[in-house]
Each structure stands twice: as C-alpha cells, then as structure tokens.
mmCIF file with all atom_site columns, C-alpha atoms in Angstrom:
data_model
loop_
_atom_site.group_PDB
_atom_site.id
_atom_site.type_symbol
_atom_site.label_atom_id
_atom_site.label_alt_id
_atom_site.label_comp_id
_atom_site.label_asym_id
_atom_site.label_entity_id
_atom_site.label_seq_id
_atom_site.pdbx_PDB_ins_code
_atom_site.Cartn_x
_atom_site.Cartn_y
_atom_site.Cartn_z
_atom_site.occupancy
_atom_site.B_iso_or_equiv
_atom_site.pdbx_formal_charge
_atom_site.auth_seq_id
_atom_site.auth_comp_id
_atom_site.auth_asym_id
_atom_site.auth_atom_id
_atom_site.pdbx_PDB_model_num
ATOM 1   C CA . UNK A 1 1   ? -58.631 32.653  40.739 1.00 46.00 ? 56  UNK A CA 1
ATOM 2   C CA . UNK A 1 2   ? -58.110 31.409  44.318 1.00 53.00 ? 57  UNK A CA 1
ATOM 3   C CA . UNK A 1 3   ? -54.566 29.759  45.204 1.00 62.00 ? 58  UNK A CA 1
ATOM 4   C CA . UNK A 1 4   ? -55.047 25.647  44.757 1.00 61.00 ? 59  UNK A CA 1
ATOM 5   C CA . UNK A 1 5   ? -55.831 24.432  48.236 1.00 58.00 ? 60  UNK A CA 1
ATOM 6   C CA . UNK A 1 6   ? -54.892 20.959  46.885 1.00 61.00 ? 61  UNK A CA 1
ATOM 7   C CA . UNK A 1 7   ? -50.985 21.443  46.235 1.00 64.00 ? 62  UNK A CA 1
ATOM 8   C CA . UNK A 1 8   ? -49.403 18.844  47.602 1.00 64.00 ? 63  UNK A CA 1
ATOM 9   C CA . UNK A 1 9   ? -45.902 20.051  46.653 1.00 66.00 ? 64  UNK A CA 1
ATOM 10  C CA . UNK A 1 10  ? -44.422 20.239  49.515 1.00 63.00 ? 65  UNK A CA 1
ATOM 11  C CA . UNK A 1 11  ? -45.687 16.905  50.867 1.00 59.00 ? 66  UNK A CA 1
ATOM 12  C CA . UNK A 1 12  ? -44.463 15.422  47.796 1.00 64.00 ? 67  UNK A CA 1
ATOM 13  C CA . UNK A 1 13  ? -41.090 16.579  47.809 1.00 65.00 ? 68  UNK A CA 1
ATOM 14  C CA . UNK A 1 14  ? -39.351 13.730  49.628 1.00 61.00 ? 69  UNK A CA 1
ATOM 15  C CA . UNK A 1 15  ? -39.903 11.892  46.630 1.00 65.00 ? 70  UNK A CA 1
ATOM 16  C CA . UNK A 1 16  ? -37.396 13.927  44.419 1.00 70.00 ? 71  UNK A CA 1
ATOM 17  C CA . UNK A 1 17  ? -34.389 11.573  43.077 1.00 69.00 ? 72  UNK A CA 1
ATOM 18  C CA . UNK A 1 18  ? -31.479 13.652  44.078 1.00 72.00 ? 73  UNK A CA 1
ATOM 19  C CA . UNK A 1 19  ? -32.664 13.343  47.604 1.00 68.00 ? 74  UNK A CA 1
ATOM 20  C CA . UNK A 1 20  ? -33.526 9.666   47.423 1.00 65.00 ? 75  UNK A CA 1
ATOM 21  C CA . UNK A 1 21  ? -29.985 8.959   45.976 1.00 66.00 ? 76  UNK A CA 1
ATOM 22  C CA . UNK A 1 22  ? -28.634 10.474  49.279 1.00 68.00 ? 77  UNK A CA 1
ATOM 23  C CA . UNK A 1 23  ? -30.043 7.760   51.545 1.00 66.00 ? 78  UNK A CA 1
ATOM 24  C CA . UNK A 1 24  ? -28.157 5.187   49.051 1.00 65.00 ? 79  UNK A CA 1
ATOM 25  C CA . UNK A 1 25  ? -24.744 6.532   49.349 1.00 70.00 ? 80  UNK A CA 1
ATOM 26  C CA . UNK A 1 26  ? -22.575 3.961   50.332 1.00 68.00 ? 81  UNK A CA 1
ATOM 27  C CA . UNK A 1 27  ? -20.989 5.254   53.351 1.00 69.00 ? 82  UNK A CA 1
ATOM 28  C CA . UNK A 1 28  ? -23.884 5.896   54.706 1.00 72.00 ? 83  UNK A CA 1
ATOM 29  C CA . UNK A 1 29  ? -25.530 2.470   54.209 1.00 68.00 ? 84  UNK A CA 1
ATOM 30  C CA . UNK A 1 30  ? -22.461 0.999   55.691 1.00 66.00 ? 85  UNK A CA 1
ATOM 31  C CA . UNK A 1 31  ? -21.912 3.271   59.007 1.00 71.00 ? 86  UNK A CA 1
ATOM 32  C CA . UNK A 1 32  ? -24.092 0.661   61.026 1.00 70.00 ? 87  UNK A CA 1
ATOM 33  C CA . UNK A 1 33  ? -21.346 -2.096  60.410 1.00 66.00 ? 88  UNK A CA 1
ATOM 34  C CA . UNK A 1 34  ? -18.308 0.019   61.552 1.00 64.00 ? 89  UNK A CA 1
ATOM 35  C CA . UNK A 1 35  ? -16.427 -2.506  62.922 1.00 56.00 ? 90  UNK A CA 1
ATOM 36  C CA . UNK A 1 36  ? -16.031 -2.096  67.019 1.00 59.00 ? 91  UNK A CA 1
ATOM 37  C CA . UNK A 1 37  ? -12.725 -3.587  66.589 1.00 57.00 ? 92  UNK A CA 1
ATOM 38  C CA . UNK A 1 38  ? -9.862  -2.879  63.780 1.00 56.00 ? 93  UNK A CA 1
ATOM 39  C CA . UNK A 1 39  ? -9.853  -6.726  63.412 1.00 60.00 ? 94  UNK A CA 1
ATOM 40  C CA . UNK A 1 40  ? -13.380 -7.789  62.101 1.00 64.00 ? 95  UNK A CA 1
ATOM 41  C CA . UNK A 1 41  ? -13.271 -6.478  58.422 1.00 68.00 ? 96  UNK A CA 1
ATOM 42  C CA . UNK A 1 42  ? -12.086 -3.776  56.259 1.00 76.00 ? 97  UNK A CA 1
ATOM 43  C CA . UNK A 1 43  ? -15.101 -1.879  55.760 1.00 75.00 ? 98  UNK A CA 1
ATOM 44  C CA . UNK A 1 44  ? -13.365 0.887   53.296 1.00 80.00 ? 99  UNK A CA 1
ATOM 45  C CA . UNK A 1 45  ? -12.253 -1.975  51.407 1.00 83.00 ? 100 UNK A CA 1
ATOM 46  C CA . UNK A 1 46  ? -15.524 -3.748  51.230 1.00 80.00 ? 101 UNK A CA 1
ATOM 47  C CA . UNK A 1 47  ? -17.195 -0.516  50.170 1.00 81.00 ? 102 UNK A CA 1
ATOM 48  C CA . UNK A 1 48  ? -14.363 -0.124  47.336 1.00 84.00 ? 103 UNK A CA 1
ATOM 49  C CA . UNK A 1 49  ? -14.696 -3.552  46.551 1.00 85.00 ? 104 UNK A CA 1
ATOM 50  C CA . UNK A 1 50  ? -18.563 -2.903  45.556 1.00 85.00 ? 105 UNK A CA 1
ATOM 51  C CA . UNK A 1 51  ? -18.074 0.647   44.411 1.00 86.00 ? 106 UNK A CA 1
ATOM 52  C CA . UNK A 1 52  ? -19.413 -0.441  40.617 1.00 88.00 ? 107 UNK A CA 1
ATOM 53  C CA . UNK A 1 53  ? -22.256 -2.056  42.305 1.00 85.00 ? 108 UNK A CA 1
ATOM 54  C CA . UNK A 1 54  ? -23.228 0.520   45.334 1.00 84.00 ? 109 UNK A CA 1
ATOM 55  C CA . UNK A 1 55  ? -23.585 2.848   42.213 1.00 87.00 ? 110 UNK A CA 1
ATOM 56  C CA . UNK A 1 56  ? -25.846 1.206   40.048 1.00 88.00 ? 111 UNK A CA 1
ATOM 57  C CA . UNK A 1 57  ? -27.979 0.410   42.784 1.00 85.00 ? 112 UNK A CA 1
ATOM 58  C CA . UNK A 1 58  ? -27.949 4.200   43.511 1.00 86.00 ? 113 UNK A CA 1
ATOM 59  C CA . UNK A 1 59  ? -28.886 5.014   39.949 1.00 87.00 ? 114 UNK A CA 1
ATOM 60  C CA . UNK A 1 60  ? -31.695 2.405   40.077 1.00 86.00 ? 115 UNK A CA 1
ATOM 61  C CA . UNK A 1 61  ? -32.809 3.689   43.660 1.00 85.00 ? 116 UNK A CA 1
ATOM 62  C CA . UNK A 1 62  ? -32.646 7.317   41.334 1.00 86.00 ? 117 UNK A CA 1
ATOM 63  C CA . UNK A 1 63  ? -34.740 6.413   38.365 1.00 86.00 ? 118 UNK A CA 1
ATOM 64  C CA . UNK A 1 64  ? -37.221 3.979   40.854 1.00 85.00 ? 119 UNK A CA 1
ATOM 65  C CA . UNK A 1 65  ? -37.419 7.925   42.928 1.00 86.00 ? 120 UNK A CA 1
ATOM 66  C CA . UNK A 1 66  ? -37.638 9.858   39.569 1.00 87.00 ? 121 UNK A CA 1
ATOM 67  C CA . UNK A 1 67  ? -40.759 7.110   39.158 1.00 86.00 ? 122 UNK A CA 1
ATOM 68  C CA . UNK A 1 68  ? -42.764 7.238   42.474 1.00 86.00 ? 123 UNK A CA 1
ATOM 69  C CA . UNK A 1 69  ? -42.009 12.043  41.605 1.00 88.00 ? 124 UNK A CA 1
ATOM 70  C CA . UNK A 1 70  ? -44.162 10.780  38.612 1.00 89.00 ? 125 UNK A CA 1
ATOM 71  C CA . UNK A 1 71  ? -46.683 8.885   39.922 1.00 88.00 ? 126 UNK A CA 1
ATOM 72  C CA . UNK A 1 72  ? -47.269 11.614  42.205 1.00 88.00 ? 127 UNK A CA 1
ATOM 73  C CA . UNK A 1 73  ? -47.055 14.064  39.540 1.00 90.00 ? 128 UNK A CA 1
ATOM 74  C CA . UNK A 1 74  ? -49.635 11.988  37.392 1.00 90.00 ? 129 UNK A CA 1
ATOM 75  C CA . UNK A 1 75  ? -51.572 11.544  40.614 1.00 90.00 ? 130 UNK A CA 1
ATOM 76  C CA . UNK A 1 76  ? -51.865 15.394  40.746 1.00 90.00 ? 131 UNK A CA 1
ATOM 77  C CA . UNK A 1 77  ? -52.166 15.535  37.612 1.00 91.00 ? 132 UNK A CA 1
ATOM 78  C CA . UNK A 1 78  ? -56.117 13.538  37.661 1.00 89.00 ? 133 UNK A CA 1
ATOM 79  C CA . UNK A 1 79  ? -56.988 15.829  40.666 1.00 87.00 ? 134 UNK A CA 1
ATOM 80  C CA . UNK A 1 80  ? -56.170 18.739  39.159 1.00 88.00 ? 135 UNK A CA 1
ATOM 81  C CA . UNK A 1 81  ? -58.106 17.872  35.670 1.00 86.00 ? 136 UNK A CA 1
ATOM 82  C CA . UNK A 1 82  ? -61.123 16.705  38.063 1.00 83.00 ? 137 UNK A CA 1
ATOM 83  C CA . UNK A 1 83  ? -61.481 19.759  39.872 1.00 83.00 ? 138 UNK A CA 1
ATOM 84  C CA . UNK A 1 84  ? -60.467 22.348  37.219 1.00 84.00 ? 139 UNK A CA 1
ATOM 85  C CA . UNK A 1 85  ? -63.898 22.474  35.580 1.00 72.00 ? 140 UNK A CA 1
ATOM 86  C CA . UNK A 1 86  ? -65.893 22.439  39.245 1.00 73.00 ? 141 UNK A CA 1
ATOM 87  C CA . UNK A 1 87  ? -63.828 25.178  40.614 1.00 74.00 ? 142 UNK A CA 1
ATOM 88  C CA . UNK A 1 88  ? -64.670 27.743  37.396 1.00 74.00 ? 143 UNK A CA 1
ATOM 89  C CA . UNK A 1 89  ? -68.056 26.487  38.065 1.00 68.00 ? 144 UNK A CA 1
ATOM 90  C CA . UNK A 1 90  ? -68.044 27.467  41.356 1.00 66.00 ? 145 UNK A CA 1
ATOM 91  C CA . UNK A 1 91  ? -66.349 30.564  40.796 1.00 68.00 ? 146 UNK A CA 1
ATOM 92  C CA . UNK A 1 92  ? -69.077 31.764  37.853 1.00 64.00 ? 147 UNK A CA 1
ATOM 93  C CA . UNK A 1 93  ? -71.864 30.444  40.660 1.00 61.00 ? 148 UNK A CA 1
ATOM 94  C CA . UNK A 1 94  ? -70.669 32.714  43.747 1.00 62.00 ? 149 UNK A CA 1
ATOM 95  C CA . UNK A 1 95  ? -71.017 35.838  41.110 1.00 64.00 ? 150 UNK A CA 1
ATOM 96  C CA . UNK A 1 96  ? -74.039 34.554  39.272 1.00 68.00 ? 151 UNK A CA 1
ATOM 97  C CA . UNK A 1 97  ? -75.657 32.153  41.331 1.00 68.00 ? 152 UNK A CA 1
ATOM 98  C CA . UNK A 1 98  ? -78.791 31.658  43.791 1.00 73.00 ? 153 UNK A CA 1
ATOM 99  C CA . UNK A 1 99  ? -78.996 29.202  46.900 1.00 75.00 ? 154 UNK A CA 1
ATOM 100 C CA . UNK A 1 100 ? -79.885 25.827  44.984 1.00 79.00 ? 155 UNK A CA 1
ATOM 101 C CA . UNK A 1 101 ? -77.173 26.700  42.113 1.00 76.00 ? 156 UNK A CA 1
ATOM 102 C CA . UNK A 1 102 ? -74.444 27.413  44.751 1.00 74.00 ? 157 UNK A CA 1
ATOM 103 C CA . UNK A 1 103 ? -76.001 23.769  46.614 1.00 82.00 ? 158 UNK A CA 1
ATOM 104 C CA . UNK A 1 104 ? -76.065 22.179  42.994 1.00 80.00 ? 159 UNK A CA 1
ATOM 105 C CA . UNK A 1 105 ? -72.093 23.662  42.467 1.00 78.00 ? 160 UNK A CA 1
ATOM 106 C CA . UNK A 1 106 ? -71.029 22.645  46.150 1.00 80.00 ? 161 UNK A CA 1
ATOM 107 C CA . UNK A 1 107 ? -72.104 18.825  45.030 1.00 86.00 ? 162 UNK A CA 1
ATOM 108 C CA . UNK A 1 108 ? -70.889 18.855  41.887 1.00 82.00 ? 163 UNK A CA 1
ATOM 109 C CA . UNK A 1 109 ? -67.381 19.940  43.103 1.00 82.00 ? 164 UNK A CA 1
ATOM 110 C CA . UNK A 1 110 ? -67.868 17.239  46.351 1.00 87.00 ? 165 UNK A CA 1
ATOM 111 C CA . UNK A 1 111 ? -68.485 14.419  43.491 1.00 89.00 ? 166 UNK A CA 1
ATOM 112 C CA . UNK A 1 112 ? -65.245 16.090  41.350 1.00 86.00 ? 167 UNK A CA 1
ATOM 113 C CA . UNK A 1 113 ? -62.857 15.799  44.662 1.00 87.00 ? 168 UNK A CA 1
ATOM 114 C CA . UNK A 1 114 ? -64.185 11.830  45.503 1.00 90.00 ? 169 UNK A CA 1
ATOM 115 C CA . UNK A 1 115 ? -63.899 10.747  42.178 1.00 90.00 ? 170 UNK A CA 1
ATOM 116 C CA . UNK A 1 116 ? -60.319 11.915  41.495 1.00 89.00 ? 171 UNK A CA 1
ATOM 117 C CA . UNK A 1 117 ? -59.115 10.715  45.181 1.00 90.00 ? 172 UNK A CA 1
ATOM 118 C CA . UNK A 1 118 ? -60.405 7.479   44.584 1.00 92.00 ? 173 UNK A CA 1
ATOM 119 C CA . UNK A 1 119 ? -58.559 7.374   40.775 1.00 91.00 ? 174 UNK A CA 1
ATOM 120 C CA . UNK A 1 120 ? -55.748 8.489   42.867 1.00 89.00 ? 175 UNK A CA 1
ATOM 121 C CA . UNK A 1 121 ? -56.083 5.863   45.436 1.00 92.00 ? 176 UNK A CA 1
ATOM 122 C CA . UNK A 1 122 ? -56.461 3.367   42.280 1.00 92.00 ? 177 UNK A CA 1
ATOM 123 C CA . UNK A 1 123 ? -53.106 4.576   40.653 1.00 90.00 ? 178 UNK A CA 1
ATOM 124 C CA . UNK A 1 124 ? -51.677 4.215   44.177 1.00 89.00 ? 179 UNK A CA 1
ATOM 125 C CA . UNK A 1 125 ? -52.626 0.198   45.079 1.00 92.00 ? 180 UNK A CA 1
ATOM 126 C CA . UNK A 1 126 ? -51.866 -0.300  41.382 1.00 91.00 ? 181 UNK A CA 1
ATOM 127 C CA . UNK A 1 127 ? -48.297 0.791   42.370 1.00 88.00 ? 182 UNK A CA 1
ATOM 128 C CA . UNK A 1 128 ? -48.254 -0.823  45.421 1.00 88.00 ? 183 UNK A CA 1
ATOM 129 C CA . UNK A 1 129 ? -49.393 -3.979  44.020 1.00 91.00 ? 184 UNK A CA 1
ATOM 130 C CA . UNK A 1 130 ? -46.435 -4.002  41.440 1.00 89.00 ? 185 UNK A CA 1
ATOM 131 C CA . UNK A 1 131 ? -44.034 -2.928  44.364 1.00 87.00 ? 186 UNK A CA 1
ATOM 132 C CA . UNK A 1 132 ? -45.156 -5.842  46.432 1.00 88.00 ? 187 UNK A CA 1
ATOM 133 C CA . UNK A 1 133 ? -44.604 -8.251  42.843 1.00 90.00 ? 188 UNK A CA 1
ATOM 134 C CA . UNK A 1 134 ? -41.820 -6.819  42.211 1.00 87.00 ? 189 UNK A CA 1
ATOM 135 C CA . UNK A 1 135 ? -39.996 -7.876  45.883 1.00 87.00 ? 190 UNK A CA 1
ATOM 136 C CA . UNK A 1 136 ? -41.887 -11.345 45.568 1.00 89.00 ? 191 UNK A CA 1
ATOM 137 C CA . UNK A 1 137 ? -40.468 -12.075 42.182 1.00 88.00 ? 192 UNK A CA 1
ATOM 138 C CA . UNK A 1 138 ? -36.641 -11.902 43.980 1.00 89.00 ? 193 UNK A CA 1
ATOM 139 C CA . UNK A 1 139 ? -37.587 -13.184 47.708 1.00 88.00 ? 194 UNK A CA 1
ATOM 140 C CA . UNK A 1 140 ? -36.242 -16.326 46.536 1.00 87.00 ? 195 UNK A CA 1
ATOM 141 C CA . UNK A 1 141 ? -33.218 -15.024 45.412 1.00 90.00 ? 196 UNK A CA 1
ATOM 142 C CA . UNK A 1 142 ? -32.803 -12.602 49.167 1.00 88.00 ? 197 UNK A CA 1
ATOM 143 C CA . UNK A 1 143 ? -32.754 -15.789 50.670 1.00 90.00 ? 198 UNK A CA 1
ATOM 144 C CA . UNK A 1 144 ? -30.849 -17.733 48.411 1.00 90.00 ? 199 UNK A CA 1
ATOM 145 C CA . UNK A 1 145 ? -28.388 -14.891 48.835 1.00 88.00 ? 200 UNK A CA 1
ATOM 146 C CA . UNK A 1 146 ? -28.130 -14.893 51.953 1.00 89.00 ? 201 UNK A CA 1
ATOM 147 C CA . UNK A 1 147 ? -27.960 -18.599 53.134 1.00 90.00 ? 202 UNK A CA 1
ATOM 148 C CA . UNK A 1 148 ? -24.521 -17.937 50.817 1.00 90.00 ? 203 UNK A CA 1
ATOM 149 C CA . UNK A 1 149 ? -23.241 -15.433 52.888 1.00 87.00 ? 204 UNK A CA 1
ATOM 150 C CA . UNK A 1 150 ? -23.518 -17.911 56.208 1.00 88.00 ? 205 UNK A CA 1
ATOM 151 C CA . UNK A 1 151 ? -22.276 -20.578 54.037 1.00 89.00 ? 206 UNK A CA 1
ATOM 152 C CA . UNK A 1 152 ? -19.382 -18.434 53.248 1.00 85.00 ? 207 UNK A CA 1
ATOM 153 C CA . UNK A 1 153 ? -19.185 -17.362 56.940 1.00 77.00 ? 208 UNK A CA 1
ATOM 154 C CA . UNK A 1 154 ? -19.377 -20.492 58.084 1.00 80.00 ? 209 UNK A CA 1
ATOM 155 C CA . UNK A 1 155 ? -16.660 -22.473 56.318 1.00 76.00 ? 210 UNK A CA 1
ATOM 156 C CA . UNK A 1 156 ? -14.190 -19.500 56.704 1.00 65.00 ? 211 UNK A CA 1
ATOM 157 C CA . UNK A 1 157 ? -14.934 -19.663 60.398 1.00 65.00 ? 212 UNK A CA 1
ATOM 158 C CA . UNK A 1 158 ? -14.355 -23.229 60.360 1.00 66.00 ? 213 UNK A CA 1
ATOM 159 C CA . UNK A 1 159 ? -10.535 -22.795 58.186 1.00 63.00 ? 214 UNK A CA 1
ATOM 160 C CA . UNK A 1 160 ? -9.670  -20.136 60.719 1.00 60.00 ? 215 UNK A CA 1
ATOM 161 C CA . UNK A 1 161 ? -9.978  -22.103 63.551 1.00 60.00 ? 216 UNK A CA 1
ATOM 162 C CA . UNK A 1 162 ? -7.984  -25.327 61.931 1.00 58.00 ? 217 UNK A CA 1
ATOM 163 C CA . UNK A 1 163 ? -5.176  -22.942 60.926 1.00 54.00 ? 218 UNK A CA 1
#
C-alpha cells in the first residue's frame, strides 16, 4: 500500500504540549515589561511573587495543548476511517478494474475525502465555538480585573505624590 498522502503530522506538530508550555514560561511572557529604568518595578520579584500561579497556568496552557494534539488526532482519526475502505477499493480496482469501475472508485473515494473534511470541519467550529464560550464566560471578569489594576495604579500614584 501507497504512503498516506493525507498525514498531516508534521503540520500538526505545533500543537504538542511540551512545546506549547514553552511559550508560557514566565520569563518569557514577562521580557516585554523589562523595565527601561531600575526604578519602575522589580520584575524578578513580580515573577517570584506569581511563581505558584505562572505554573498552573502553564499546566493548564499544557493539558488545553495536550487537548487541541487530540482533537487533531481525533480529527485524523475520521479521515483516516473515511478513506481506509475507498483507498483498498481503489487499490483492488487499478488491478481488477475497467474504465467505469476505476470512474465509479475515483467518486466513491471523492465522496469518502468531502465527507470526512466536512466532519472534520464540524469537530473544528464545534471547538471553536466552545473556545469562543469559554473566553465570553470570563470577559467580565478580564475587565473587572483589570479596571483593579488602574484602580490600584491609580491610588498608589496618587500616595506617592502626597508623600
């Protein structure tokens, strides 16, 4: 049998948690707020400060990676099981086969291929969708979050400048 020419391996190997847990490392994710002067903020101590948290959101950024590796694997998974039987098809036509079996093969396989991209694309918006619920469900609290932080910027601005 022919070598798949549907492996998306190597496409889908940004999505493997070890390498997603990289972008999340806390040094990192801090670099673009190196201070420009010694006397804004302690950054190492901000980062040390969080440490506990900088890590669980790591190991949630980890499993939510280790998630999307399986929705691609499951994803896979549906194209491979909808080609599998087309392809042996195919393969017992080319040997076996006149013109309107091979046309008859070439269709079936064509129907195989659109219907498991379009359960693919289905498992994908589902995803998507729950992604997109998922951020709505704490928007409220990104914003509640970070009218805080002004607050808290704003009334140590203001005791700075009376002391």
């Amino acid at each position: 049998m022919a070598d798949n020419p549907f492996d998306f391996t190597k496409m889908f190997s940004a999505f493997q948690p070890d390498q997603m847990m990289r972008m999340w490392n806390p040094q990192a994710m801090m670099k673009p707020f190196a201070a420009p002067r010694s006397d804004m903020f302690d950054m190492e101590a901000v980062i040390q400060a969080n440490q506990r948290n900088f890590e669980a959101m790591a190991e949630a950024n980890r499993a939510a990676a280790q998630a999307y590796k399986d929705l691609l694997d499951k994803q896979m998974e549906i194209f491979e099981k909808m080609t599998l039987a087309a392809r042996q098809q195919y393969e017992w036509a080319e040997d076996t086969a006149g013109p309107d079996t091979m046309k008859a093969r070439t269709k079936a396989m064509n129907d195989a291929v659109e219907e498991a991209l379009e359960l693919m694309k289905k498992l994908a918006e589902t995803t998507r969708e729950a992604n997109a619920e998922a951020y709505k469900a704490v928007q409220g609290q990104v914003k509640d979050a970070v009218d805080n932080v002004k607050k808290a910027g704003s009334a140590g601005s203001a005791a700075g400048s009376r002391g």
